Amino acid sequence: MPESVASLSKLRRRLARIENVRPRDVATRVATGCLSVDDWLGGGLVRGRLHEMLAVEREDAGSVAGFAAMLALRMGEGRPLLWLRTEAAERQGGKLYATGLGELGLDGGDMLFGLIADDAALLKAANDAARCAGVGTVLVECWGNPRVLDLTATRRLMLAAEASGVTVFLLRMAAAEGPSVADTRWRVAAAPSTPLADGTSEGAPGHPAFEIELLRHRAGPAGVTWRVEWNRERRTFQEPAETAISGAVLPVAAG
């Protein structure tokens, strides 16, 4: 516990040094890079909003974390990424692997990390961080279904994000859907990658792949599923080779 308090105090001092950046004036949409997803969303995800990522199965926690980090690269405008997680999330999901994050395209020098004692402290820190316009994106990671994470808590995060222009991703691991004002809500799971076939590394594992399901979309309909890949060199999502021709969007099965 003393280590967590010290780390949180250090994080607050670092945020104080970058908080004088002016808030963004207008919320804009940021394309994911996957055309079928962006078309459905009307151009992409809205910056300066709360977006929720859900791992229904605990085995999908790593996929949610990776997918959110990749989106943060797209949304951050070159500003620092702040990753907040509870001690419970670290015990259950393991520590973040710096080399792996680097392989996704994240630069450790542009990332701040805060390990928080409990869910109540996590939400308080997240609200403070979401008001700091010098931050590009804030990842807020919790485990299970905290009682403090109710409709009011998500509304506060949304208002803070709208006021500053900071995009907030709420990562809910091994959790069930609950009341939320999030602009979008996603279920994320791992998907098989397409083997490379470029002549030099044929048959090698391809780009990281995900199955993403849009569960909620305040600006339009939801209930669709896509399979997407992450292209690290271009820092963008794309459709896998086998679906890029048709651009297929898969409807969610009934029930």
PDB file of N, CA, C and O in Angstrom, residues 61-70 81-104 106-108 111-116 138-143 171 173:
ATOM      1  N   ALA A  61      -8.295 -10.906 -21.588  1.00  0.00           N
ATOM      2  CA  ALA A  61      -7.812  -9.658 -20.995  1.00  0.00           C
ATOM      3  C   ALA A  61      -6.625  -9.088 -21.765  1.00  0.00           C
ATOM      4  O   ALA A  61      -6.539  -7.879 -22.004  1.00  0.00           O
ATOM      5  N   GLY A  62      -5.695  -9.952 -22.169  1.00  0.00           N
ATOM      6  CA  GLY A  62      -4.545  -9.474 -22.931  1.00  0.00           C
ATOM      7  C   GLY A  62      -4.943  -8.879 -24.267  1.00  0.00           C
ATOM      8  O   GLY A  62      -4.353  -7.886 -24.718  1.00  0.00           O
ATOM      9  N   SER A  63      -5.945  -9.456 -24.902  1.00  0.00           N
ATOM     10  CA  SER A  63      -6.422  -8.932 -26.183  1.00  0.00           C
ATOM     11  C   SER A  63      -7.049  -7.559 -26.013  1.00  0.00           C
ATOM     12  O   SER A  63      -6.840  -6.650 -26.834  1.00  0.00           O
ATOM     13  N   VAL A  64      -7.832  -7.396 -24.948  1.00  0.00           N
ATOM     14  CA  VAL A  64      -8.442  -6.091 -24.682  1.00  0.00           C
ATOM     15  C   VAL A  64      -7.360  -5.046 -24.449  1.00  0.00           C
ATOM     16  O   VAL A  64      -7.414  -3.931 -24.985  1.00  0.00           O
ATOM     17  N   ALA A  65      -6.358  -5.393 -23.626  1.00  0.00           N
ATOM     18  CA  ALA A  65      -5.282  -4.453 -23.331  1.00  0.00           C
ATOM     19  C   ALA A  65      -4.529  -4.060 -24.600  1.00  0.00           C
ATOM     20  O   ALA A  65      -4.244  -2.882 -24.840  1.00  0.00           O
ATOM     21  N   GLY A  66      -4.208  -5.053 -25.429  1.00  0.00           N
ATOM     22  CA  GLY A  66      -3.490  -4.761 -26.659  1.00  0.00           C
ATOM     23  C   GLY A  66      -4.307  -3.923 -27.622  1.00  0.00           C
ATOM     24  O   GLY A  66      -3.808  -2.955 -28.210  1.00  0.00           O
ATOM     25  N   PHE A  67      -5.582  -4.275 -27.792  1.00  0.00           N
ATOM     26  CA  PHE A  67      -6.449  -3.538 -28.702  1.00  0.00           C
ATOM     27  C   PHE A  67      -6.592  -2.084 -28.258  1.00  0.00           C
ATOM     28  O   PHE A  67      -6.512  -1.154 -29.079  1.00  0.00           O
ATOM     29  N   ALA A  68      -6.778  -1.865 -26.950  1.00  0.00           N
ATOM     30  CA  ALA A  68      -6.916  -0.503 -26.442  1.00  0.00           C
ATOM     31  C   ALA A  68      -5.630   0.296 -26.622  1.00  0.00           C
ATOM     32  O   ALA A  68      -5.668   1.487 -26.963  1.00  0.00           O
ATOM     33  N   ALA A  69      -4.485  -0.342 -26.392  1.00  0.00           N
ATOM     34  CA  ALA A  69      -3.209   0.348 -26.568  1.00  0.00           C
ATOM     35  C   ALA A  69      -3.010   0.760 -28.024  1.00  0.00           C
ATOM     36  O   ALA A  69      -2.499   1.849 -28.320  1.00  0.00           O
ATOM     37  N   MET A  70      -3.425  -0.104 -28.945  1.00  0.00           N
ATOM     38  CA  MET A  70      -3.308   0.215 -30.367  1.00  0.00           C
ATOM     39  C   MET A  70      -4.216   1.396 -30.729  1.00  0.00           C
ATOM     40  O   MET A  70      -3.813   2.312 -31.462  1.00  0.00           O
ATOM     41  N   LEU A  81       0.513   8.722 -23.322  1.00  0.00           N
ATOM     42  CA  LEU A  81      -0.504   7.745 -22.950  1.00  0.00           C
ATOM     43  C   LEU A  81      -0.366   7.467 -21.458  1.00  0.00           C
ATOM     44  O   LEU A  81       0.725   7.153 -20.980  1.00  0.00           O
ATOM     45  N   LEU A  82      -1.464   7.589 -20.730  1.00  0.00           N
ATOM     46  CA  LEU A  82      -1.474   7.280 -19.300  1.00  0.00           C
ATOM     47  C   LEU A  82      -2.259   5.997 -19.087  1.00  0.00           C
ATOM     48  O   LEU A  82      -3.435   5.908 -19.465  1.00  0.00           O
ATOM     49  N   TRP A  83      -1.626   5.008 -18.472  1.00  0.00           N
ATOM     50  CA  TRP A  83      -2.257   3.708 -18.223  1.00  0.00           C
ATOM     51  C   TRP A  83      -2.421   3.545 -16.717  1.00  0.00           C
ATOM     52  O   TRP A  83      -1.442   3.476 -15.977  1.00  0.00           O
ATOM     53  N   LEU A  84      -3.667   3.486 -16.264  1.00  0.00           N
ATOM     54  CA  LEU A  84      -3.979   3.297 -14.850  1.00  0.00           C
ATOM     55  C   LEU A  84      -4.611   1.924 -14.671  1.00  0.00           C
ATOM     56  O   LEU A  84      -5.541   1.576 -15.389  1.00  0.00           O
ATOM     57  N   ARG A  85      -4.133   1.158 -13.702  1.00  0.00           N
ATOM     58  CA  ARG A  85      -4.728  -0.147 -13.428  1.00  0.00           C
ATOM     59  C   ARG A  85      -4.676  -0.425 -11.943  1.00  0.00           C
ATOM     60  O   ARG A  85      -3.830   0.092 -11.219  1.00  0.00           O
ATOM     61  N   THR A  86      -5.605  -1.255 -11.473  1.00  0.00           N
ATOM     62  CA  THR A  86      -5.626  -1.610 -10.061  1.00  0.00           C
ATOM     63  C   THR A  86      -4.624  -2.718  -9.769  1.00  0.00           C
ATOM     64  O   THR A  86      -4.190  -3.450 -10.662  1.00  0.00           O
ATOM     65  N   GLU A  87      -4.288  -2.843  -8.505  1.00  0.00           N
ATOM     66  CA  GLU A  87      -3.408  -3.931  -8.092  1.00  0.00           C
ATOM     67  C   GLU A  87      -4.063  -5.280  -8.373  1.00  0.00           C
ATOM     68  O   GLU A  87      -3.378  -6.251  -8.724  1.00  0.00           O
ATOM     69  N   ALA A  88      -5.387  -5.350  -8.249  1.00  0.00           N
ATOM     70  CA  ALA A  88      -6.098  -6.599  -8.542  1.00  0.00           C
ATOM     71  C   ALA A  88      -5.944  -6.967 -10.010  1.00  0.00           C
ATOM     72  O   ALA A  88      -5.759  -8.137 -10.360  1.00  0.00           O
ATOM     73  N   ALA A  89      -6.013  -5.969 -10.899  1.00  0.00           N
ATOM     74  CA  ALA A  89      -5.843  -6.234 -12.325  1.00  0.00           C
ATOM     75  C   ALA A  89      -4.441  -6.744 -12.619  1.00  0.00           C
ATOM     76  O   ALA A  89      -4.254  -7.634 -13.465  1.00  0.00           O
ATOM     77  N   GLU A  90      -3.462  -6.224 -11.916  1.00  0.00           N
ATOM     78  CA  GLU A  90      -2.085  -6.685 -12.140  1.00  0.00           C
ATOM     79  C   GLU A  90      -1.886  -8.099 -11.600  1.00  0.00           C
ATOM     80  O   GLU A  90      -1.191  -8.907 -12.211  1.00  0.00           O
ATOM     81  N   ARG A  91      -2.508  -8.400 -10.472  1.00  0.00           N
ATOM     82  CA  ARG A  91      -2.390  -9.761  -9.932  1.00  0.00           C
ATOM     83  C   ARG A  91      -3.048 -10.769 -10.864  1.00  0.00           C
ATOM     84  O   ARG A  91      -2.510 -11.859 -11.108  1.00  0.00           O
ATOM     85  N   GLN A  92      -4.217 -10.425 -11.376  1.00  0.00           N
ATOM     86  CA  GLN A  92      -4.960 -11.358 -12.217  1.00  0.00           C
ATOM     87  C   GLN A  92      -4.382 -11.462 -13.627  1.00  0.00           C
ATOM     88  O   GLN A  92      -4.297 -12.551 -14.206  1.00  0.00           O
ATOM     89  N   GLY A  93      -4.003 -10.329 -14.193  1.00  0.00           N
ATOM     90  CA  GLY A  93      -3.587 -10.311 -15.595  1.00  0.00           C
ATOM     91  C   GLY A  93      -2.089 -10.307 -15.812  1.00  0.00           C
ATOM     92  O   GLY A  93      -1.633 -10.473 -16.951  1.00  0.00           O
ATOM     93  N   GLY A  94      -1.308 -10.107 -14.744  1.00  0.00           N
ATOM     94  CA  GLY A  94       0.139 -10.034 -14.897  1.00  0.00           C
ATOM     95  C   GLY A  94       0.610  -8.631 -15.214  1.00  0.00           C
ATOM     96  O   GLY A  94      -0.173  -7.759 -15.617  1.00  0.00           O
ATOM     97  N   LYS A  95       1.910  -8.403 -15.039  1.00  0.00           N
ATOM     98  CA  LYS A  95       2.478  -7.093 -15.290  1.00  0.00           C
ATOM     99  C   LYS A  95       2.551  -6.812 -16.788  1.00  0.00           C
ATOM    100  O   LYS A  95       2.645  -7.723 -17.606  1.00  0.00           O
ATOM    101  N   LEU A  96       2.509  -5.532 -17.116  1.00  0.00           N
ATOM    102  CA  LEU A  96       2.667  -5.142 -18.508  1.00  0.00           C
ATOM    103  C   LEU A  96       4.078  -5.484 -18.967  1.00  0.00           C
ATOM    104  O   LEU A  96       5.054  -5.307 -18.235  1.00  0.00           O
ATOM    105  N   TYR A  97       4.194  -5.970 -20.195  1.00  0.00           N
ATOM    106  CA  TYR A  97       5.461  -6.425 -20.748  1.00  0.00           C
ATOM    107  C   TYR A  97       5.988  -5.347 -21.689  1.00  0.00           C
ATOM    108  O   TYR A  97       5.450  -5.139 -22.781  1.00  0.00           O
ATOM    109  N   ALA A  98       7.023  -4.645 -21.253  1.00  0.00           N
ATOM    110  CA  ALA A  98       7.513  -3.484 -21.994  1.00  0.00           C
ATOM    111  C   ALA A  98       7.934  -3.848 -23.415  1.00  0.00           C
ATOM    112  O   ALA A  98       7.636  -3.119 -24.371  1.00  0.00           O
ATOM    113  N   THR A  99       8.635  -4.979 -23.571  1.00  0.00           N
ATOM    114  CA  THR A  99       9.078  -5.381 -24.903  1.00  0.00           C
ATOM    115  C   THR A  99       7.891  -5.643 -25.826  1.00  0.00           C
ATOM    116  O   THR A  99       7.898  -5.276 -27.003  1.00  0.00           O
ATOM    117  N   GLY A 100       6.852  -6.282 -25.281  1.00  0.00           N
ATOM    118  CA  GLY A 100       5.660  -6.546 -26.080  1.00  0.00           C
ATOM    119  C   GLY A 100       4.962  -5.269 -26.503  1.00  0.00           C
ATOM    120  O   GLY A 100       4.510  -5.140 -27.652  1.00  0.00           O
ATOM    121  N   LEU A 101       4.874  -4.291 -25.586  1.00  0.00           N
ATOM    122  CA  LEU A 101       4.267  -3.012 -25.941  1.00  0.00           C
ATOM    123  C   LEU A 101       5.080  -2.315 -27.031  1.00  0.00           C
ATOM    124  O   LEU A 101       4.523  -1.692 -27.933  1.00  0.00           O
ATOM    125  N   GLY A 102       6.402  -2.446 -26.944  1.00  0.00           N
ATOM    126  CA  GLY A 102       7.244  -1.865 -27.975  1.00  0.00           C
ATOM    127  C   GLY A 102       7.010  -2.502 -29.332  1.00  0.00           C
ATOM    128  O   GLY A 102       7.038  -1.826 -30.366  1.00  0.00           O
ATOM    129  N   GLU A 103       6.756  -3.820 -29.334  1.00  0.00           N
ATOM    130  CA  GLU A 103       6.482  -4.517 -30.593  1.00  0.00           C
ATOM    131  C   GLU A 103       5.188  -4.029 -31.231  1.00  0.00           C
ATOM    132  O   GLU A 103       5.010  -4.099 -32.450  1.00  0.00           O
ATOM    133  N   LEU A 104       4.268  -3.531 -30.415  1.00  0.00           N
ATOM    134  CA  LEU A 104       3.015  -3.003 -30.951  1.00  0.00           C
ATOM    135  C   LEU A 104       3.187  -1.598 -31.506  1.00  0.00           C
ATOM    136  O   LEU A 104       2.311  -1.102 -32.215  1.00  0.00           O
ATOM    137  N   LEU A 106       4.392   1.048 -29.287  1.00  0.00           N
ATOM    138  CA  LEU A 106       4.380   2.006 -28.193  1.00  0.00           C
ATOM    139  C   LEU A 106       5.801   2.370 -27.789  1.00  0.00           C
ATOM    140  O   LEU A 106       6.651   1.504 -27.598  1.00  0.00           O
ATOM    141  N   ASP A 107       6.057   3.652 -27.624  1.00  0.00           N
ATOM    142  CA  ASP A 107       7.339   4.142 -27.150  1.00  0.00           C
ATOM    143  C   ASP A 107       7.237   4.351 -25.648  1.00  0.00           C
ATOM    144  O   ASP A 107       6.402   5.121 -25.169  1.00  0.00           O
ATOM    145  N   GLY A 108       8.104   3.658 -24.883  1.00  0.00           N
ATOM    146  CA  GLY A 108       8.050   3.759 -23.436  1.00  0.00           C
ATOM    147  C   GLY A 108       8.224   5.172 -22.919  1.00  0.00           C
ATOM    148  O   GLY A 108       7.697   5.528 -21.857  1.00  0.00           O
ATOM    149  N   MET A 111       4.837   7.076 -22.431  1.00  0.00           N
ATOM    150  CA  MET A 111       3.817   6.379 -21.664  1.00  0.00           C
ATOM    151  C   MET A 111       4.029   6.583 -20.163  1.00  0.00           C
ATOM    152  O   MET A 111       5.153   6.483 -19.665  1.00  0.00           O
ATOM    153  N   LEU A 112       2.963   6.912 -19.456  1.00  0.00           N
ATOM    154  CA  LEU A 112       2.967   7.004 -18.004  1.00  0.00           C
ATOM    155  C   LEU A 112       2.149   5.852 -17.451  1.00  0.00           C
ATOM    156  O   LEU A 112       1.127   5.476 -18.028  1.00  0.00           O
ATOM    157  N   PHE A 113       2.582   5.299 -16.325  1.00  0.00           N
ATOM    158  CA  PHE A 113       1.899   4.142 -15.755  1.00  0.00           C
ATOM    159  C   PHE A 113       1.614   4.390 -14.280  1.00  0.00           C
ATOM    160  O   PHE A 113       2.471   4.867 -13.541  1.00  0.00           O
ATOM    161  N   GLY A 114       0.391   4.064 -13.869  1.00  0.00           N
ATOM    162  CA  GLY A 114       0.015   4.200 -12.464  1.00  0.00           C
ATOM    163  C   GLY A 114      -0.643   2.939 -11.949  1.00  0.00           C
ATOM    164  O   GLY A 114      -1.627   2.468 -12.535  1.00  0.00           O
ATOM    165  N   LEU A 115      -0.102   2.373 -10.884  1.00  0.00           N
ATOM    166  CA  LEU A 115      -0.679   1.201 -10.234  1.00  0.00           C
ATOM    167  C   LEU A 115      -1.447   1.680  -9.009  1.00  0.00           C
ATOM    168  O   LEU A 115      -0.872   2.264  -8.087  1.00  0.00           O
ATOM    169  N   ILE A 116      -2.757   1.426  -9.007  1.00  0.00           N
ATOM    170  CA  ILE A 116      -3.657   2.002  -8.007  1.00  0.00           C
ATOM    171  C   ILE A 116      -4.151   0.909  -7.056  1.00  0.00           C
ATOM    172  O   ILE A 116      -4.403  -0.226  -7.470  1.00  0.00           O
ATOM    173  N   VAL A 138      -6.187   8.090 -21.925  1.00  0.00           N
ATOM    174  CA  VAL A 138      -6.096   7.472 -20.603  1.00  0.00           C
ATOM    175  C   VAL A 138      -6.730   6.091 -20.688  1.00  0.00           C
ATOM    176  O   VAL A 138      -7.891   5.951 -21.095  1.00  0.00           O
ATOM    177  N   LEU A 139      -5.967   5.066 -20.326  1.00  0.00           N
ATOM    178  CA  LEU A 139      -6.474   3.703 -20.230  1.00  0.00           C
ATOM    179  C   LEU A 139      -6.742   3.404 -18.767  1.00  0.00           C
ATOM    180  O   LEU A 139      -5.838   3.532 -17.929  1.00  0.00           O
ATOM    181  N   VAL A 140      -7.977   3.021 -18.450  1.00  0.00           N
ATOM    182  CA  VAL A 140      -8.394   2.768 -17.068  1.00  0.00           C
ATOM    183  C   VAL A 140      -8.773   1.300 -16.970  1.00  0.00           C
ATOM    184  O   VAL A 140      -9.796   0.873 -17.508  1.00  0.00           O
ATOM    185  N   GLU A 141      -7.963   0.508 -16.284  1.00  0.00           N
ATOM    186  CA  GLU A 141      -8.121  -0.943 -16.284  1.00  0.00           C
ATOM    187  C   GLU A 141      -8.535  -1.460 -14.914  1.00  0.00           C
ATOM    188  O   GLU A 141      -7.852  -1.236 -13.916  1.00  0.00           O
ATOM    189  N   CYS A 142      -9.657  -2.157 -14.879  1.00  0.00           N
ATOM    190  CA  CYS A 142     -10.123  -2.773 -13.641  1.00  0.00           C
ATOM    191  C   CYS A 142     -10.506  -4.218 -13.908  1.00  0.00           C
ATOM    192  O   CYS A 142     -10.594  -4.653 -15.057  1.00  0.00           O
ATOM    193  N   TRP A 143     -10.748  -4.965 -12.842  1.00  0.00           N
ATOM    194  CA  TRP A 143     -11.027  -6.399 -12.962  1.00  0.00           C
ATOM    195  C   TRP A 143     -12.374  -6.717 -12.329  1.00  0.00           C
ATOM    196  O   TRP A 143     -12.678  -6.247 -11.227  1.00  0.00           O
ATOM    197  N   LEU A 171     -11.144  -0.209 -19.581  1.00  0.00           N
ATOM    198  CA  LEU A 171     -10.853  -1.615 -19.840  1.00  0.00           C
ATOM    199  C   LEU A 171     -11.428  -2.443 -18.696  1.00  0.00           C
ATOM    200  O   LEU A 171     -10.947  -2.387 -17.561  1.00  0.00           O
ATOM    201  N   MET A 173     -11.990  -6.056 -17.383  1.00  0.00           N
ATOM    202  CA  MET A 173     -11.531  -7.424 -17.579  1.00  0.00           C
ATOM    203  C   MET A 173     -12.386  -8.422 -16.809  1.00  0.00           C
ATOM    204  O   MET A 173     -12.746  -8.170 -15.653  1.00  0.00           O
TER     205      MET A 173
END
